[in-house]
PDB file of N, CA, C and O in Angstrom, chain B, residues numbered from 101:
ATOM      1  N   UNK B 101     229.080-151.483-113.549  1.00  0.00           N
ATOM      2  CA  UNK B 101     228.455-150.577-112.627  1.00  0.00           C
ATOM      3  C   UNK B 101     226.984-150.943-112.526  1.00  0.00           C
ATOM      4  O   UNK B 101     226.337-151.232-113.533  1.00  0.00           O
ATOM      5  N   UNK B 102     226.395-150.930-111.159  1.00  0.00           N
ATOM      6  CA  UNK B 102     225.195-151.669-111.485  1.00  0.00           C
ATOM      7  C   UNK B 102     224.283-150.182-110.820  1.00  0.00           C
ATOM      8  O   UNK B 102     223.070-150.000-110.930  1.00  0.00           O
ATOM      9  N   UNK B 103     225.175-149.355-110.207  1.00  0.00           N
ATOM     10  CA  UNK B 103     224.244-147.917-109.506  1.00  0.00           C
ATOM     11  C   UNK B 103     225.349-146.694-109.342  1.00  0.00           C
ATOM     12  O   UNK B 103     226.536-146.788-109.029  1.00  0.00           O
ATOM     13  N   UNK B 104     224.552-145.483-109.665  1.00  0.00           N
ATOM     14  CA  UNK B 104     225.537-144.782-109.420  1.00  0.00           C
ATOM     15  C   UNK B 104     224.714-143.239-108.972  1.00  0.00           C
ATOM     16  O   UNK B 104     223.838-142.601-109.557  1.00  0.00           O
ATOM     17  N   UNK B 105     225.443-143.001-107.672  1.00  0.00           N
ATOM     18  CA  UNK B 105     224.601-142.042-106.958  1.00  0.00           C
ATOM     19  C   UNK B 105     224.730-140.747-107.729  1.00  0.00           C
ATOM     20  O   UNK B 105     225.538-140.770-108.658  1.00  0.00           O
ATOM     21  N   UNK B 106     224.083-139.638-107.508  1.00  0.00           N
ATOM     22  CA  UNK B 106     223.436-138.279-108.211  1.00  0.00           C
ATOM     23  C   UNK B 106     224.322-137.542-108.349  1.00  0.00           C
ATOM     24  O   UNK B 106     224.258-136.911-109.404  1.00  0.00           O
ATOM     25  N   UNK B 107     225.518-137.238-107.459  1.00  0.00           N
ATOM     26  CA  UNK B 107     226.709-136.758-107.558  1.00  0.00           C
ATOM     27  C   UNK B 107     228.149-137.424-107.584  1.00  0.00           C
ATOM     28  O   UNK B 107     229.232-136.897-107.329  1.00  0.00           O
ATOM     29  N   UNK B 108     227.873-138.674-107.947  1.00  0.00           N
ATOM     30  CA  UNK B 108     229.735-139.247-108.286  1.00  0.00           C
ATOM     31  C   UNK B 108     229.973-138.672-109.239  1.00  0.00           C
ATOM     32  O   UNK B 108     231.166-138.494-109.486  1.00  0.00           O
ATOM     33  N   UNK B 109     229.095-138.212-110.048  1.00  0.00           N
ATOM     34  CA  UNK B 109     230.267-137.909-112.098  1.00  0.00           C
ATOM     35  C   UNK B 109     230.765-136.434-111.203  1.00  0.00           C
ATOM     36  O   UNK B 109     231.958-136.133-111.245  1.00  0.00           O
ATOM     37  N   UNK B 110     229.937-135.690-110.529  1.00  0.00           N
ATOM     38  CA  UNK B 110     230.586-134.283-110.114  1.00  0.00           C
ATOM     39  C   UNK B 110     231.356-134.056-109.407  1.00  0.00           C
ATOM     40  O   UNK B 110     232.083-133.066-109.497  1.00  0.00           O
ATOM     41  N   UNK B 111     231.449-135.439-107.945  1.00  0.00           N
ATOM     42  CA  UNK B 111     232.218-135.843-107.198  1.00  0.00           C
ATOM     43  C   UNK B 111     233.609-135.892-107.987  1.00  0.00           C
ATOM     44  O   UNK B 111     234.513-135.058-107.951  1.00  0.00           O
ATOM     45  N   UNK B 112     233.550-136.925-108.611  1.00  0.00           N
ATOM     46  CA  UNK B 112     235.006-137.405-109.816  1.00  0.00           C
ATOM     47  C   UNK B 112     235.551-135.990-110.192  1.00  0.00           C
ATOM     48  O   UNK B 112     236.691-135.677-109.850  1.00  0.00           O
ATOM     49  N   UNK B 113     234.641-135.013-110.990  1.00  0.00           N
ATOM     50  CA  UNK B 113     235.132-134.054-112.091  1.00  0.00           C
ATOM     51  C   UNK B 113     235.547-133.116-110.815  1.00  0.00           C
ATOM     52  O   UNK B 113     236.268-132.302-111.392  1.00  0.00           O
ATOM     53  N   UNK B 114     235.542-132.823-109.784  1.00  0.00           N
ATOM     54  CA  UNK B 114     235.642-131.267-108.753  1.00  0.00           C
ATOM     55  C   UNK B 114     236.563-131.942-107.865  1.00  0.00           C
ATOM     56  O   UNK B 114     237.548-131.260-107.579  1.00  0.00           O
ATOM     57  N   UNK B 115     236.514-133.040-107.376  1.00  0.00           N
ATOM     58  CA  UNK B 115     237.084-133.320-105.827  1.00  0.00           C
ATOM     59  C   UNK B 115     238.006-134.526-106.625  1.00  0.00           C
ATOM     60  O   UNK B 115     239.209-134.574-106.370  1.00  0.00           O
ATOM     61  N   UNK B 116     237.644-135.118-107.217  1.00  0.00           N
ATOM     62  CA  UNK B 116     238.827-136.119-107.857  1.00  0.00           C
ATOM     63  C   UNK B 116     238.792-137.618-107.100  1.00  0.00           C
ATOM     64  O   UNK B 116     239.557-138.579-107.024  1.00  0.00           O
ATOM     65  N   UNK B 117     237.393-137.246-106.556  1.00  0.00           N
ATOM     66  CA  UNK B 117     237.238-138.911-105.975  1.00  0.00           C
ATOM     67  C   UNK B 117     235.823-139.499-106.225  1.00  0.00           C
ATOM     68  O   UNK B 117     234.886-138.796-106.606  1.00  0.00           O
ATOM     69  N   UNK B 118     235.739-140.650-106.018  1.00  0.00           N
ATOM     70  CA  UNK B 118     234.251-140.915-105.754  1.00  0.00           C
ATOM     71  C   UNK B 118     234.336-142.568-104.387  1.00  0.00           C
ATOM     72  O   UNK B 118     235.399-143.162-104.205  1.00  0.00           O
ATOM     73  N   UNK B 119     233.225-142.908-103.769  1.00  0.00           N
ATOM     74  CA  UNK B 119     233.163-144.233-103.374  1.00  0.00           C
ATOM     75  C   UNK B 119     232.900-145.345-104.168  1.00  0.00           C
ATOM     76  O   UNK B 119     231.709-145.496-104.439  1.00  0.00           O
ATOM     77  N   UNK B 120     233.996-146.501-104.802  1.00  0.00           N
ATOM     78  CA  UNK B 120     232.915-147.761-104.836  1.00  0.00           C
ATOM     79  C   UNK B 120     233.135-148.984-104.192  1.00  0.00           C
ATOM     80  O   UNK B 120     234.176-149.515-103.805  1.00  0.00           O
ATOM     81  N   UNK B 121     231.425-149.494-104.129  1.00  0.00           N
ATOM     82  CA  UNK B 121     231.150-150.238-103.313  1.00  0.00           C
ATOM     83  C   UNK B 121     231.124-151.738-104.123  1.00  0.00           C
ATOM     84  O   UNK B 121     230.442-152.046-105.101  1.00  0.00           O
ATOM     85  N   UNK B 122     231.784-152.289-103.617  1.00  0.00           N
ATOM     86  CA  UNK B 122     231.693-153.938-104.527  1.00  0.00           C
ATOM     87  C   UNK B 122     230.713-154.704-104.036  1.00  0.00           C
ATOM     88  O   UNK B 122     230.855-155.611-103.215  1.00  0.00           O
ATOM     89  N   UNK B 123     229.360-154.214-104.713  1.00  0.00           N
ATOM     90  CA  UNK B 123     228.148-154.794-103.674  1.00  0.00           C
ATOM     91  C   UNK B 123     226.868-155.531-104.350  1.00  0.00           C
ATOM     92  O   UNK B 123     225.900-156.196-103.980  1.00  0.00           O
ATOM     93  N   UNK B 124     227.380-155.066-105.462  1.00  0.00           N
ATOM     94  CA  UNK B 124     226.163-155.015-106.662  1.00  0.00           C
ATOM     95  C   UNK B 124     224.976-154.768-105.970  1.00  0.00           C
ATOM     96  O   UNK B 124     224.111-155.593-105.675  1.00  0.00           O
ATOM     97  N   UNK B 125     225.011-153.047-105.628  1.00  0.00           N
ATOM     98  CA  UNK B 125     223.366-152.786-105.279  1.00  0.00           C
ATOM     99  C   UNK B 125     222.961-152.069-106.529  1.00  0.00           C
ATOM    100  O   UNK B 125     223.679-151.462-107.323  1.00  0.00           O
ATOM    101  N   UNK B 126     221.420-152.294-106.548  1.00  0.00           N
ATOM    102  CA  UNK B 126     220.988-151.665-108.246  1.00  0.00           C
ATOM    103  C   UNK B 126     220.213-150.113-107.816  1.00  0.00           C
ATOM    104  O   UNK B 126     219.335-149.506-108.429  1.00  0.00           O
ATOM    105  N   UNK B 127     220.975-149.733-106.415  1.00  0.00           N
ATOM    106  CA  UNK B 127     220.373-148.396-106.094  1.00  0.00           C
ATOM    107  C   UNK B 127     221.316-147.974-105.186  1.00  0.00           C
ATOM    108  O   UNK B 127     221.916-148.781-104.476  1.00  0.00           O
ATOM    109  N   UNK B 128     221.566-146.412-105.125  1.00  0.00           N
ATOM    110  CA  UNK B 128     222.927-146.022-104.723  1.00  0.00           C
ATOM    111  C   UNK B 128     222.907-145.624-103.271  1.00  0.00           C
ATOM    112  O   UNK B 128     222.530-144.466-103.451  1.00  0.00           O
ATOM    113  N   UNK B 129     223.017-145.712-102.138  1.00  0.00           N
ATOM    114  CA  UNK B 129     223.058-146.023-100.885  1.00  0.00           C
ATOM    115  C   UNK B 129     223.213-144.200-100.555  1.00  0.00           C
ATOM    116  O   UNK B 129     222.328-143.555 -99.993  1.00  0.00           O
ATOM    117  N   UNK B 130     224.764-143.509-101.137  1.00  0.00           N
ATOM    118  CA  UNK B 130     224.915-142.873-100.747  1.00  0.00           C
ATOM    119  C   UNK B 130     224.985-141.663-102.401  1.00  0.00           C
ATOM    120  O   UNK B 130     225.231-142.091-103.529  1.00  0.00           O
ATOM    121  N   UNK B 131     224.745-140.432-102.117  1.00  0.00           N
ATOM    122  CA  UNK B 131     224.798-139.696-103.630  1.00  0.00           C
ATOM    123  C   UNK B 131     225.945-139.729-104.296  1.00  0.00           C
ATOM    124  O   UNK B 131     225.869-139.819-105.522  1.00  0.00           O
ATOM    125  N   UNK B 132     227.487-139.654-103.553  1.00  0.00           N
ATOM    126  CA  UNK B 132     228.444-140.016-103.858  1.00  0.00           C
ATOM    127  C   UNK B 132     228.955-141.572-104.384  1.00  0.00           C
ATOM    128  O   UNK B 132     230.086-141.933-104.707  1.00  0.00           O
ATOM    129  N   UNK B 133     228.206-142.025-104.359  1.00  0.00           N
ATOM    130  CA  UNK B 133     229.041-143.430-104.017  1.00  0.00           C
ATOM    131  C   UNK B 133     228.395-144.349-105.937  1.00  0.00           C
ATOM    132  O   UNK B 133     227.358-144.152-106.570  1.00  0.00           O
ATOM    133  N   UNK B 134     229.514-145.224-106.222  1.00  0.00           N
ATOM    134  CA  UNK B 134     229.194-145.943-107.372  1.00  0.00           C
ATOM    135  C   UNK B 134     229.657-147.620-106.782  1.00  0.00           C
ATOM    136  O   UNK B 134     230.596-148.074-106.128  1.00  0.00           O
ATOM    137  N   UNK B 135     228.271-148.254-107.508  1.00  0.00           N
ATOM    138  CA  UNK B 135     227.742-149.927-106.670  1.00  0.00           C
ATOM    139  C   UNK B 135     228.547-150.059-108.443  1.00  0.00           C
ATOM    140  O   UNK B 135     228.457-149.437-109.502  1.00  0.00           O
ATOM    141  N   UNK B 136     229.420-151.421-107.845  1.00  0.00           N
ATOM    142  CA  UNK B 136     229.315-152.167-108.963  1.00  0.00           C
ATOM    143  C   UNK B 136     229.601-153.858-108.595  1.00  0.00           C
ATOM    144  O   UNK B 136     230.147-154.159-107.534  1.00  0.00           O
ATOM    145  N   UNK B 137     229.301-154.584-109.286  1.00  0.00           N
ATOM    146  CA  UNK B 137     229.516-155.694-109.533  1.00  0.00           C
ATOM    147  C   UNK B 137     230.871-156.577-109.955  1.00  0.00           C
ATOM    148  O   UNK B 137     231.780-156.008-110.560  1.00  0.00           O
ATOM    149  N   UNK B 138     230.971-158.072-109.592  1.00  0.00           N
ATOM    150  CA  UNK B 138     232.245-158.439-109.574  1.00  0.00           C
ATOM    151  C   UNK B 138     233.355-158.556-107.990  1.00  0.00           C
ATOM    152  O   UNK B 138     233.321-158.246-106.799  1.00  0.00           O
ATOM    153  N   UNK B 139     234.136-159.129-108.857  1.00  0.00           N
ATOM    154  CA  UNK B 139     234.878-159.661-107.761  1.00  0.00           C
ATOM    155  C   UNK B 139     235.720-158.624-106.848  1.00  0.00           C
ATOM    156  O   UNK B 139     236.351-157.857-107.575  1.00  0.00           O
ATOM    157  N   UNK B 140     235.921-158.368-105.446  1.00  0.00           N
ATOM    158  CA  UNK B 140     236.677-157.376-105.166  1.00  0.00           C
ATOM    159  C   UNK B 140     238.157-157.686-104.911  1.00  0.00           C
ATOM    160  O   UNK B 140     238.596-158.655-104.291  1.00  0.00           O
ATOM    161  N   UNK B 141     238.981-156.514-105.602  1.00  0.00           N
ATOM    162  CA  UNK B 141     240.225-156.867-105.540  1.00  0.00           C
ATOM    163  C   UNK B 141     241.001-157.199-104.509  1.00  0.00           C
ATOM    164  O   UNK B 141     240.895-156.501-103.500  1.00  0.00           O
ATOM    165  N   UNK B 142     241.734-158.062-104.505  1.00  0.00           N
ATOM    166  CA  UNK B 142     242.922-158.395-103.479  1.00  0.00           C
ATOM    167  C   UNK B 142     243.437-157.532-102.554  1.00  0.00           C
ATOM    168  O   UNK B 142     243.448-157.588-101.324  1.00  0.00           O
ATOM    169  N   UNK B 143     244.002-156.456-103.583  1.00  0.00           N
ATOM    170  CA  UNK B 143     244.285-155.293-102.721  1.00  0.00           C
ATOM    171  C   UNK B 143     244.529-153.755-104.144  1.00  0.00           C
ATOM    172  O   UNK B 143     244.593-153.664-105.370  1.00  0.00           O
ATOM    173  N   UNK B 144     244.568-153.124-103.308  1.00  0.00           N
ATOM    174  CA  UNK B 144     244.389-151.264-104.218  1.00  0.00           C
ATOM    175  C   UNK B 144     245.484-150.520-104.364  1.00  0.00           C
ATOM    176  O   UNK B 144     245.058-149.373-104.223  1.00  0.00           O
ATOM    177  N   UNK B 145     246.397-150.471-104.519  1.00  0.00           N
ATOM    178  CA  UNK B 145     247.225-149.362-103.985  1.00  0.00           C
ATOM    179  C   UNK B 145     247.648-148.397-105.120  1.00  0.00           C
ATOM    180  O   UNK B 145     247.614-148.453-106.349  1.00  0.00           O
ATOM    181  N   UNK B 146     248.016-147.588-104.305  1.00  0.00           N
ATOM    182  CA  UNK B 146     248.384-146.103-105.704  1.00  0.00           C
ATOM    183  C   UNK B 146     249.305-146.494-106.957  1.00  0.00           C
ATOM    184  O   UNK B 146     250.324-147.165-107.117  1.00  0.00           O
ATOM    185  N   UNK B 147     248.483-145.776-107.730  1.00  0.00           N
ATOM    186  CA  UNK B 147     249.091-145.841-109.183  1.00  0.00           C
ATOM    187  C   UNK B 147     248.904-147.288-109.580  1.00  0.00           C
ATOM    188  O   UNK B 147     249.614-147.808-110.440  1.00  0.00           O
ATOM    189  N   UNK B 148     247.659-148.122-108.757  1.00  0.00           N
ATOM    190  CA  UNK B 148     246.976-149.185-109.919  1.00  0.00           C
ATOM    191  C   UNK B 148     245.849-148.491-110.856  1.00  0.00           C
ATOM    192  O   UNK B 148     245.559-147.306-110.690  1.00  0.00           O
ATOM    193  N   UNK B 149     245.326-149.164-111.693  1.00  0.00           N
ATOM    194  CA  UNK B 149     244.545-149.166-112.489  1.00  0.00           C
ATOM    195  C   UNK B 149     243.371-149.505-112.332  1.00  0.00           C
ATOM    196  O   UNK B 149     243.397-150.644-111.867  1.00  0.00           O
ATOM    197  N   UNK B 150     241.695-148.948-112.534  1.00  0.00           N
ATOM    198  CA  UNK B 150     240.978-149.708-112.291  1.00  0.00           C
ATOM    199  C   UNK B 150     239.972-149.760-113.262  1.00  0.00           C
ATOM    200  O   UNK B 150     239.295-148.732-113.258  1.00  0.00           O
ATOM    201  N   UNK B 151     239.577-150.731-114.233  1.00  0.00           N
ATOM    202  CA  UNK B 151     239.325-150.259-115.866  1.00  0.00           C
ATOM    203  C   UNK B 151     237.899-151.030-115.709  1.00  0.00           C
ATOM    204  O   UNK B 151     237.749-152.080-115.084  1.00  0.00           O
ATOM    205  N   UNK B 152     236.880-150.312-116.393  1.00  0.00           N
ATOM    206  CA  UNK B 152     235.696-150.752-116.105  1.00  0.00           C
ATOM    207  C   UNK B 152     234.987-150.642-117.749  1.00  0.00           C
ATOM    208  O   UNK B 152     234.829-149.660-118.475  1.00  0.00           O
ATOM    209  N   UNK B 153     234.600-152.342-117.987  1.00  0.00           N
ATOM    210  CA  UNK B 153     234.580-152.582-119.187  1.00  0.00           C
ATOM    211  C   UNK B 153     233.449-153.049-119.094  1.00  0.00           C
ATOM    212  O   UNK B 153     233.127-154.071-118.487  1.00  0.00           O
ATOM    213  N   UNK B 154     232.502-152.038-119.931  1.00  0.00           N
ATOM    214  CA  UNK B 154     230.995-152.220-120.590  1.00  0.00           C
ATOM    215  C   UNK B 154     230.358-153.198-121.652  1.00  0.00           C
ATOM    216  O   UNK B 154     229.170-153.091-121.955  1.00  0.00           O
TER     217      UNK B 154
END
C-alpha cells in the first residue's frame, strides 16, 4: 500500500468496500480509495483472494 485515503479503514468496517487503485500514488486521490503498488491482476472475480503482504 503506498496511500490510503481518510476514510477507507471506515469505508471497509460500515459499507464493506473500499477502492484500489494499482497506481502507486504516495497520496490518496480520493478519501475512499487505497493506492497500492505492484502488478495489476489479470482478472478479479468473486470469492478470489486479495492478500497484502507487508
Amino acid at each position: 500500500m503506498t496511500a490510503v485515503g481518510e476514510v477507507a479503514e471506515q469505508n471497509l468496517r460500515e459499507l464493506g468496500h473500499i477502492t484500489l487503485r494499482f497506481d502507486g500514488h504516495r497520496e490518496a486521490e480520493f478519501p475512499g480509495t487505497v493506492h497500492v503498488a505492484g502488478p495489476v491482476p489479470d482478472a478479479i472475480a468473486p470469492g478470489c483472494v486479495l492478500k497484502f503482504v507487508a
